[in-house]
Each structure stands twice: as structure tokens, then as C-alpha cells.
Coordinates of C-alpha atoms in Angstrom, one line a residue:
X1 CA -182.9 -29.6 -72.1
X2 CA -180.9 -32.0 -69.8
X3 CA -180.3 -34.3 -72.8
X4 CA -178.8 -31.5 -74.8
X5 CA -176.7 -30.0 -72.0
X6 CA -175.0 -33.3 -71.0
X7 CA -175.0 -34.7 -74.5
X8 CA -177.0 -37.9 -73.8
X9 CA -180.5 -39.3 -74.0
X10 CA -183.5 -39.4 -71.6
X11 CA -183.3 -43.2 -71.6
X12 CA -179.7 -43.1 -70.5
X13 CA -180.3 -40.5 -67.8
X14 CA -183.3 -42.1 -66.0
X15 CA -182.2 -44.7 -63.4
X16 CA -178.5 -43.7 -63.6
X17 CA -176.5 -42.4 -60.7
X18 CA -175.8 -38.6 -60.9
X19 CA -172.0 -39.1 -60.7
X20 CA -172.2 -40.8 -64.1
X21 CA -172.7 -37.3 -65.6
X22 CA -171.5 -34.9 -62.8
X23 CA -168.6 -36.6 -61.0
X24 CA -168.1 -35.1 -57.5
X25 CA -171.2 -33.0 -57.6
X26 CA -171.9 -31.0 -54.4
X27 CA -175.6 -31.9 -54.9
X28 CA -174.9 -35.1 -53.0
X29 CA -174.2 -33.0 -49.9
X30 CA -177.7 -31.5 -50.3
X31 CA -179.1 -35.0 -49.8
X32 CA -177.1 -35.5 -46.6
X33 CA -177.5 -32.0 -45.1
X34 CA -180.8 -30.8 -46.4
X35 CA -179.1 -27.5 -47.3
X36 CA -179.3 -26.3 -50.9
X37 CA -177.2 -23.8 -52.8
X38 CA -177.8 -21.2 -55.6
X39 CA -175.9 -20.3 -58.8
X40 CA -172.8 -22.4 -58.1
X41 CA -170.2 -22.6 -61.0
X42 CA -169.4 -26.3 -61.7
X43 CA -167.2 -28.0 -64.3
X44 CA -167.4 -31.6 -65.3
X45 CA -165.3 -33.7 -67.7
X46 CA -166.3 -37.1 -69.1
X47 CA -166.1 -39.1 -72.3
X48 CA -169.1 -37.0 -73.4
X49 CA -167.1 -33.8 -73.3
X50 CA -166.3 -30.9 -70.9
X51 CA -169.3 -29.2 -69.4
X52 CA -169.3 -25.8 -67.6
X53 CA -172.6 -25.2 -65.8
X54 CA -174.2 -22.7 -63.3
X55 CA -176.1 -25.0 -60.9
X56 CA -178.8 -24.4 -58.3
X57 CA -179.7 -27.4 -56.0
X58 CA -182.8 -27.3 -53.7
X59 CA -183.8 -30.2 -51.3
X60 CA -187.4 -31.4 -50.9
X61 CA -188.7 -33.1 -47.8
X62 CA -191.1 -35.9 -46.7
X63 CA -192.2 -36.2 -43.1
X64 CA -189.3 -33.9 -42.1
X65 CA -186.7 -36.0 -43.8
X66 CA -184.7 -35.1 -47.0
X67 CA -186.5 -37.0 -49.8
X68 CA -184.4 -35.8 -52.7
X69 CA -183.1 -32.7 -54.5
X70 CA -184.0 -30.8 -57.6
X71 CA -181.1 -29.5 -59.8
X72 CA -181.5 -26.6 -62.2
X73 CA -178.5 -26.0 -64.4
X74 CA -177.6 -23.8 -67.4
X75 CA -174.6 -23.7 -69.7
X76 CA -172.1 -21.0 -68.7
X77 CA -172.1 -19.5 -72.2
X78 CA -175.9 -18.9 -72.0
X79 CA -175.5 -17.2 -68.6
X80 CA -172.6 -15.0 -70.0
X81 CA -174.7 -14.1 -73.0
X82 CA -177.7 -13.1 -70.7
X83 CA -175.4 -11.0 -68.5
X84 CA -173.9 -9.3 -71.6
X85 CA -177.3 -8.4 -72.9
X86 CA -178.5 -7.2 -69.5
X87 CA -175.4 -5.0 -69.2
X88 CA -175.9 -3.6 -72.6
X89 CA -179.5 -2.7 -71.8
X90 CA -178.4 -0.9 -68.7
X91 CA -175.9 1.2 -70.6
X92 CA -178.1 2.7 -73.3
X93 CA -176.3 6.0 -73.8
X94 CA -178.2 8.7 -75.7
X95 CA -177.0 12.1 -77.0
X96 CA -178.4 13.6 -73.7
X97 CA -175.8 11.6 -71.8
X98 CA -172.9 13.3 -73.8
X99 CA -172.2 16.3 -71.6
X100 CA -171.0 19.5 -73.1
X101 CA -172.1 22.9 -74.4
X102 CA -169.0 24.0 -76.2
X103 CA -169.1 24.6 -79.9
X104 CA -166.9 21.6 -80.9
X105 CA -168.9 19.1 -79.0
X106 CA -172.2 20.6 -80.1
X107 CA -171.1 20.3 -83.8
X108 CA -170.1 16.6 -83.2
X109 CA -173.5 15.9 -81.6
X110 CA -175.4 17.5 -84.5
X111 CA -173.5 15.5 -87.1
X112 CA -173.9 12.3 -85.1
X113 CA -177.7 12.9 -84.8
X114 CA -177.9 13.2 -88.5
X115 CA -175.8 10.1 -89.0
X116 CA -178.2 8.1 -86.8
X117 CA -181.0 8.5 -89.4
X118 CA -179.3 6.1 -91.9
X119 CA -177.5 2.8 -92.0
X120 CA -174.2 3.9 -93.6
X121 CA -170.9 2.9 -92.0
X122 CA -169.4 5.4 -89.6
X123 CA -165.8 5.9 -88.7
X124 CA -165.3 7.8 -85.4
X125 CA -161.9 9.3 -84.8
X126 CA -160.5 11.0 -81.8
X127 CA -157.9 10.6 -79.0
X128 CA -158.2 7.9 -76.4
X129 CA -160.7 8.8 -73.7
X130 CA -162.8 11.3 -75.7
X131 CA -166.0 9.2 -75.6
X132 CA -166.0 7.5 -79.0
X133 CA -168.0 4.5 -77.7
X134 CA -170.6 6.8 -76.2
X135 CA -171.1 8.4 -79.6
X136 CA -171.4 5.0 -81.2
X137 CA -174.0 3.9 -78.7
X138 CA -175.9 7.2 -79.0
X139 CA -176.0 6.8 -82.8
X140 CA -177.3 3.2 -82.4
X141 CA -180.0 4.1 -79.9
X142 CA -181.2 7.1 -81.9
X143 CA -181.7 5.1 -85.0
X144 CA -184.0 2.4 -86.4
X145 CA -181.9 -0.4 -85.0
X146 CA -182.3 0.8 -81.3
X147 CA -184.3 -2.3 -80.2
X148 CA -181.7 -4.7 -81.7
X149 CA -178.3 -5.6 -80.2
X150 CA -175.3 -3.3 -79.9
X151 CA -172.3 -5.5 -79.9
X152 CA -168.8 -4.1 -79.1
X153 CA -165.6 -5.7 -80.4
X154 CA -162.3 -4.3 -79.0
X155 CA -159.9 -5.2 -81.8
X156 CA -156.9 -4.3 -79.7
X157 CA -157.9 -6.3 -76.6
X158 CA -158.6 -9.7 -78.2
X159 CA -155.5 -11.9 -79.1
X160 CA -155.0 -12.0 -82.8
X161 CA -155.4 -15.8 -83.0
X162 CA -158.8 -15.5 -81.3
X163 CA -160.2 -12.4 -83.1
X164 CA -161.4 -14.2 -86.2
X165 CA -163.5 -16.7 -84.2
X166 CA -164.8 -13.9 -81.9
X167 CA -166.0 -11.9 -85.0
X168 CA -167.3 -14.7 -87.1
X169 CA -167.8 -17.7 -84.8
X170 CA -166.7 -21.3 -85.4
X171 CA -168.1 -24.7 -86.2
X172 CA -167.8 -27.6 -83.9
X173 CA -164.3 -29.2 -84.1
X174 CA -162.9 -26.2 -86.0
X175 CA -159.8 -26.3 -83.8
X176 CA -158.4 -27.8 -80.6
X177 CA -160.4 -26.7 -77.6
X178 CA -163.4 -25.6 -79.8
X179 CA -166.8 -26.2 -78.2
X180 CA -168.7 -29.3 -79.3
X181 CA -171.6 -27.2 -80.2
X182 CA -169.7 -24.5 -82.2
X183 CA -170.2 -20.9 -81.4
X184 CA -171.8 -17.8 -83.0
X185 CA -169.6 -14.8 -83.5
X186 CA -170.2 -11.1 -82.8
X187 CA -171.7 -10.4 -86.3
X188 CA -174.4 -13.1 -85.8
X189 CA -175.1 -11.9 -82.3
X190 CA -175.6 -8.4 -83.7
X191 CA -178.0 -9.4 -86.5
X192 CA -180.4 -6.5 -87.3
X193 CA -178.4 -4.3 -84.9
X194 CA -175.0 -2.6 -84.8
X195 CA -171.4 -3.9 -84.5
X196 CA -169.0 -1.5 -83.0
X197 CA -165.4 -2.2 -84.0
X198 CA -163.4 -0.3 -81.4
X199 CA -159.6 0.3 -82.1
X200 CA -160.0 -0.8 -85.7
X201 CA -156.5 0.4 -86.4
X202 CA -155.2 -2.6 -84.3
X203 CA -156.9 -5.2 -86.6
X204 CA -154.4 -7.5 -88.4
X205 CA -154.2 -7.2 -92.2
X206 CA -155.6 -10.7 -93.0
X207 CA -158.8 -9.9 -91.0
X208 CA -159.1 -6.5 -92.7
X209 CA -159.9 -8.5 -95.9
X210 CA -162.7 -10.4 -94.2
X211 CA -164.2 -7.3 -92.7
X212 CA -164.1 -5.6 -96.1
X213 CA -165.9 -8.7 -97.6
X214 CA -168.6 -8.5 -94.9
X215 CA -169.1 -4.7 -95.5
X216 CA -169.5 -5.3 -99.2
X217 CA -171.7 -8.5 -99.1
X218 CA -173.1 -8.8 -95.6
X219 CA -172.2 -12.5 -95.6
X220 CA -169.3 -14.6 -94.2
X221 CA -168.4 -18.1 -93.1
X222 CA -167.6 -19.3 -89.6
X223 CA -164.1 -20.6 -88.9
X224 CA -164.0 -24.2 -90.1
X225 CA -167.4 -23.8 -91.9
X226 CA -168.4 -23.7 -95.5
X227 CA -172.0 -22.4 -95.2
X228 CA -172.3 -18.7 -95.9
X229 CA -174.1 -16.8 -93.1
X230 CA -176.1 -13.7 -94.1
X231 CA -176.5 -10.9 -91.6
X232 CA -178.0 -7.4 -91.5
X233 CA -175.8 -5.2 -89.4
X234 CA -174.7 -1.6 -89.3
X235 CA -170.9 -1.2 -88.7
X236 CA -169.5 1.7 -86.6
X237 CA -165.7 1.7 -86.3
X238 CA -163.5 3.9 -84.1
X239 CA -159.8 4.5 -83.7
X240 CA -157.4 6.9 -82.1
X241 CA -154.7 6.1 -84.7
X242 CA -153.9 7.9 -88.0
X243 CA -155.3 5.4 -90.5
X244 CA -154.1 7.5 -93.5
X245 CA -150.5 7.3 -92.1
X246 CA -151.0 3.5 -91.6
X247 CA -152.1 3.2 -95.2
X248 CA -148.9 4.9 -96.4
X249 CA -146.9 2.5 -94.1
X250 CA -148.8 -0.5 -95.5
X251 CA -150.4 -1.6 -92.2
X252 CA -154.0 -0.7 -93.1
X253 CA -155.9 -1.4 -96.3
X254 CA -156.9 1.7 -98.3
X255 CA -160.0 0.0 -99.7
X256 CA -161.2 -0.8 -96.2
X257 CA -160.5 2.7 -95.0
X258 CA -162.7 4.3 -97.6
X259 CA -165.4 1.7 -97.0
X260 CA -165.4 2.4 -93.3
X261 CA -165.3 6.2 -93.5
X262 CA -168.5 6.7 -95.5
X263 CA -169.4 9.0 -92.7
X264 CA -166.4 10.3 -90.8
X265 CA -167.1 11.7 -87.3
X266 CA -164.4 13.5 -85.2
X267 CA -164.7 13.7 -81.4
X268 CA -162.8 16.7 -80.1
X269 CA -160.2 16.4 -77.3
X270 CA -161.0 17.9 -73.9
X271 CA -158.4 20.6 -74.2
X272 CA -160.3 22.0 -77.2
X273 CA -163.6 22.2 -75.2
X274 CA -162.3 23.7 -72.0
X275 CA -165.7 25.3 -71.3
X276 CA -167.1 21.8 -70.8
X277 CA -164.6 20.9 -68.0
X278 CA -166.6 22.4 -65.1
X279 CA -169.8 20.7 -66.4
X280 CA -168.1 17.3 -66.5
X281 CA -166.5 17.9 -63.1
X282 CA -169.9 18.6 -61.6
X283 CA -171.4 15.5 -63.3
X284 CA -168.7 13.2 -62.1
X285 CA -168.8 14.7 -58.6
X286 CA -172.5 13.9 -58.4
X287 CA -171.8 10.3 -59.7
X288 CA -169.1 9.6 -57.1
X289 CA -171.0 11.3 -54.3
X290 CA -173.7 8.8 -54.8
X291 CA -171.3 5.9 -55.4
X292 CA -169.3 6.5 -52.2
X293 CA -172.2 8.0 -50.1
X294 CA -170.4 11.3 -49.7
X295 CA -171.7 14.9 -49.6
X296 CA -168.9 16.9 -51.2
X297 CA -170.4 20.2 -52.5
X298 CA -167.7 21.3 -55.0
X299 CA -164.1 22.3 -55.7
X300 CA -162.1 25.1 -54.2
X301 CA -161.0 27.9 -56.5
X302 CA -157.4 26.7 -56.5
X303 CA -158.5 23.1 -57.3
X304 CA -160.8 24.3 -60.1
X305 CA -157.9 26.4 -61.6
X306 CA -155.6 23.3 -61.5
X307 CA -158.3 21.2 -63.3
X308 CA -158.9 24.0 -65.9
X309 CA -155.2 24.5 -66.7
X310 CA -154.2 20.9 -67.1
X311 CA -153.9 19.6 -70.7
X312 CA -155.8 16.3 -70.2
X313 CA -153.9 13.9 -72.5
X314 CA -156.3 11.2 -71.3
X315 CA -159.3 13.4 -72.0
X316 CA -162.7 12.7 -70.4
X317 CA -161.7 9.3 -69.0
X318 CA -158.7 10.9 -67.2
X319 CA -160.9 13.8 -65.9
X320 CA -163.4 11.2 -64.5
X321 CA -160.5 9.4 -62.8
X322 CA -159.2 12.7 -61.4
X323 CA -162.6 13.6 -59.9
X324 CA -163.0 10.1 -58.4
X325 CA -159.5 10.5 -56.8
X326 CA -160.6 13.9 -55.4
X327 CA -163.8 12.4 -53.9
X328 CA -161.7 9.7 -52.2
X329 CA -159.1 12.0 -50.8
X330 CA -161.2 15.1 -49.8
X331 CA -161.4 15.5 -46.0
X332 CA -163.9 18.4 -45.9
X333 CA -167.0 19.3 -47.9
X334 CA -164.9 20.5 -50.9
X335 CA -162.1 19.1 -53.1
X336 CA -159.0 21.3 -52.5
X337 CA -155.5 21.2 -53.8
X338 CA -154.6 18.5 -51.3
X339 CA -157.1 16.2 -53.0
X340 CA -156.0 16.9 -56.6
X341 CA -154.0 14.2 -58.3
X342 CA -150.2 15.0 -58.3
X343 CA -149.9 15.0 -62.1
X344 CA -152.3 17.9 -62.4
X345 CA -150.0 19.9 -60.1
X346 CA -146.7 19.0 -61.6
X347 CA -146.6 22.3 -63.6
X348 CA -147.6 24.4 -60.6
X349 CA -145.9 26.1 -57.7
X350 CA -147.8 26.4 -54.4
X351 CA -151.0 25.7 -56.3
X352 CA -150.4 28.4 -58.9
X353 CA -150.2 27.0 -62.4
X354 CA -147.0 27.8 -64.2
X355 CA -147.5 28.9 -67.8
X356 CA -144.9 29.5 -70.5
X357 CA -145.5 33.3 -70.6
X358 CA -142.3 34.4 -72.4
X359 CA -141.5 36.8 -69.5
X360 CA -138.1 37.1 -68.0
X361 CA -137.3 35.3 -64.7
X362 CA -137.6 38.5 -62.7
X363 CA -141.0 39.4 -64.3
X364 CA -142.3 35.9 -63.6
X365 CA -141.2 36.0 -60.0
X366 CA -143.2 39.3 -59.6
X367 CA -146.2 37.6 -61.1
X368 CA -146.1 34.8 -58.6
X369 CA -145.3 37.1 -55.7
X370 CA -148.4 39.2 -56.6
X371 CA -150.5 36.0 -56.9
X372 CA -149.3 34.6 -53.5
X373 CA -149.7 37.8 -51.6
X374 CA -153.1 38.6 -53.1
X375 CA -154.4 35.1 -52.1
X376 CA -153.0 35.4 -48.6
X377 CA -154.8 38.8 -48.2
X378 CA -158.0 37.3 -49.3
X379 CA -157.6 34.3 -47.0
X380 CA -156.7 36.4 -44.0
X381 CA -159.4 39.0 -44.4
X382 CA -156.9 41.7 -45.5
X383 CA -155.1 41.4 -42.1
X384 CA -151.6 42.6 -43.1
X385 CA -150.1 41.5 -39.8
X386 CA -151.4 38.0 -40.3
X387 CA -150.2 37.8 -43.9
X388 CA -146.7 39.1 -42.9
X389 CA -146.6 36.4 -40.2
X390 CA -147.7 33.5 -42.4
X391 CA -145.2 34.6 -45.2
X392 CA -142.3 35.1 -42.8
X393 CA -142.0 38.8 -43.7
X394 CA -141.7 41.9 -41.6
X395 CA -144.6 44.4 -41.8
X396 CA -142.3 46.9 -43.5
X397 CA -141.2 44.4 -46.1
X398 CA -144.8 43.4 -46.8
X399 CA -145.9 47.1 -47.2
X400 CA -142.9 47.6 -49.6
X401 CA -144.0 44.7 -51.7
X402 CA -147.6 45.8 -51.8
X403 CA -146.4 49.1 -53.3
X404 CA -143.9 47.5 -55.7
X405 CA -146.4 45.0 -57.0
X406 CA -149.3 47.5 -57.1
X407 CA -151.5 45.3 -54.9
X408 CA -154.6 47.1 -53.5

């Protein structure tokens, strides 16, 4: 293994000084101090190449003196791959993890469960933050490929000049800076499993051709390579963009669109499944109570109303962030209006959400006066004297308003 990692031979290693391969290694300090170290990231450059290792050094002793040290080292790419697979195993989303009892989300889950039975390509559409990746993972883990890798590629997050090598890998010496060993791509890593192409609408046109080729033939070549590589993968793609409009504009291939959308799956936005908002709020509250070691019991009526009336352009992701904010900012055992993100209250007055009702200004003022006085009465235990004091009214004026506004 050492021969392979430092690109030399056993004969060359034995009897040589360690600095020949690992110049400036902190392992020499272990010999002097007798104190080892664990999982240290170290980079070495020599005529043999550039090496990026994770190193553990442990001393051994003879008659109380340091007699030597044992080094264990691994290539950083192998460590990253291991960490990636461990993270993927820890995030095995199932359909039970997708929270919601509203009709739109139930229909989406039923269709996704049926989709999981086969191997056809799936195109998941929906606004940003609706949970498209959760649906993709649930489909994967409910199907026959569940024990194989689920590999995510964010087509919008990887620079265009690196995307091809990320997807298909590269041979050694394919370009300046390429690893001497070459590198497998996402499609090879996902063999027998699923490749999730997130934000497929951001994929450049020249790579759309290669993706179409892989979909049709399940084979490709690495960057700089000539040998065809055959894979067995299921492709699930997702986008928040209008691909049909992009086709009309010439920025997305029509043939790829139809090949991707064999099974189209739409994930509804949060504003169309309002009944699920309290369920999601309770779920995220439990999550962040544990995460932050807090014991918040729920939301005040005013805070709940603010959450329910907001349009949620960022969907479930934005809702989770808003609950996390509330858990951070709450002083008591409930999340009140003072712990609700400001953007949720930008269309409200005194915690009362303003709606476009079509009423005249005078009629709207009466609505809000009725709401404010009714809440104050409830808060003050129907003590009119206390309500009048808190609102800066005389008792006579308060009684007149109670009659005018028909407040019991």
C-alpha cells in the first residue's frame, strides 16, 4: 500500500530516510517527544508527484525510551469518499420522512411510491425548497437499488469546466492538475444505484448531449480516455426551472427533456398545502429543541397566525429556517411574535396580518380595531378598565367602540 501511495517500490523505501518521501514530516517530532498524533492532514510534493494524506503517528517504546514510530496514512480522496458514503448512509430518507397530510402532498407521495417500483428515468419539478431531493432519495430507498449508492450531482453548483470530469471522471494526465491516478466520476461511483441530477436546467448544452448518450446507451468515456465504460444506473433529475420554456429559447435540448421526463413528478409548493404548515412547524421545533438543548413547547396564537398567513416563497426550507430562528430568539417556553423572523411580519400591523380584502379604508380600520380590542380583552381577562388604560382610551370611549364594533 505504501508503494502505491508514494509512487515508489519497497526496495527504494527500506533503508531510506523518511524525508525522502515526506519532507518536513511532523512524525520526526514524535521520535523526539514521544507524543503521537491522530488524523493529521499533510501534503507533500516531490519529483514523484503531489501527495495529500491523512496521517496518524504513534510512538513505541523500549525500556522507557522512544524506540521508533509507526505511521498509518491514507489518500485524502479515499477518506473523502468514505466520509461521503457514511454521510449518505446517515441520510436515508424514506416516504415516512416526508411530512404532510394535505391532499397535494399525499398525491405526490402515492405517485412517487409507484415510481419506486421501476427503473425508468424520473423528472421531479417544483419550486426551490419544496423537498425534491427528499423525494429522489425516498424513491431510491424504496426501490430495488436501495443497497447501492445514491449519488447527488448539483449541476448548478459545480463550475462548468469541472462538471464533465465530475460526472464522467478522467484519465491520468487528461489535463493540467489531473491526478496521476485518474479519477472515477459520479456515474461510475453510482454503478447499480441512482444518480440524482439536481438543477438539471443549469447543465450546459454540450454536456446535455453526453447525458442523453448515457441515458440511451448506459456507456461513456472518461475525459481524456478512449475506453468505453458501461454502467447500470437509474437517473432521477430535478429542476425548479421551466424546461419547456428553455426548449423554446434554445437553452435546453428537447430530446433530453423527453428522455428525462419518462415519469414526471411535481412537488407542490408550501402555499398550496397550508394544512401541513403546523405539522412541519412541530417537526422542526422538536428537531431544534434537541439540537439546541431547549424545551420550547410551541407557538403563541399570534405567531402561529403569522406563520400560516405567510406565502413561503422559499417553501419548506424557508419554514425550517424560520422555526430555527424562533428557537434561537425565544425567551420563554413559547415562540411569540417577538421571535418570528421580520419578513413574516412585513405585511402585518401589531401582529395582525394585513390581507387584501377589497374593503374601503374605513371598513379595514374597523376590522383592525375590532381585532385589537378583542385581543386586549382576552389578554386582560375582560377587564375594561385595564384595556382602556393599555390602549390609551377613556372608559367612555372604550364602551362606545365596543358598541360600534359589536364586540361582546
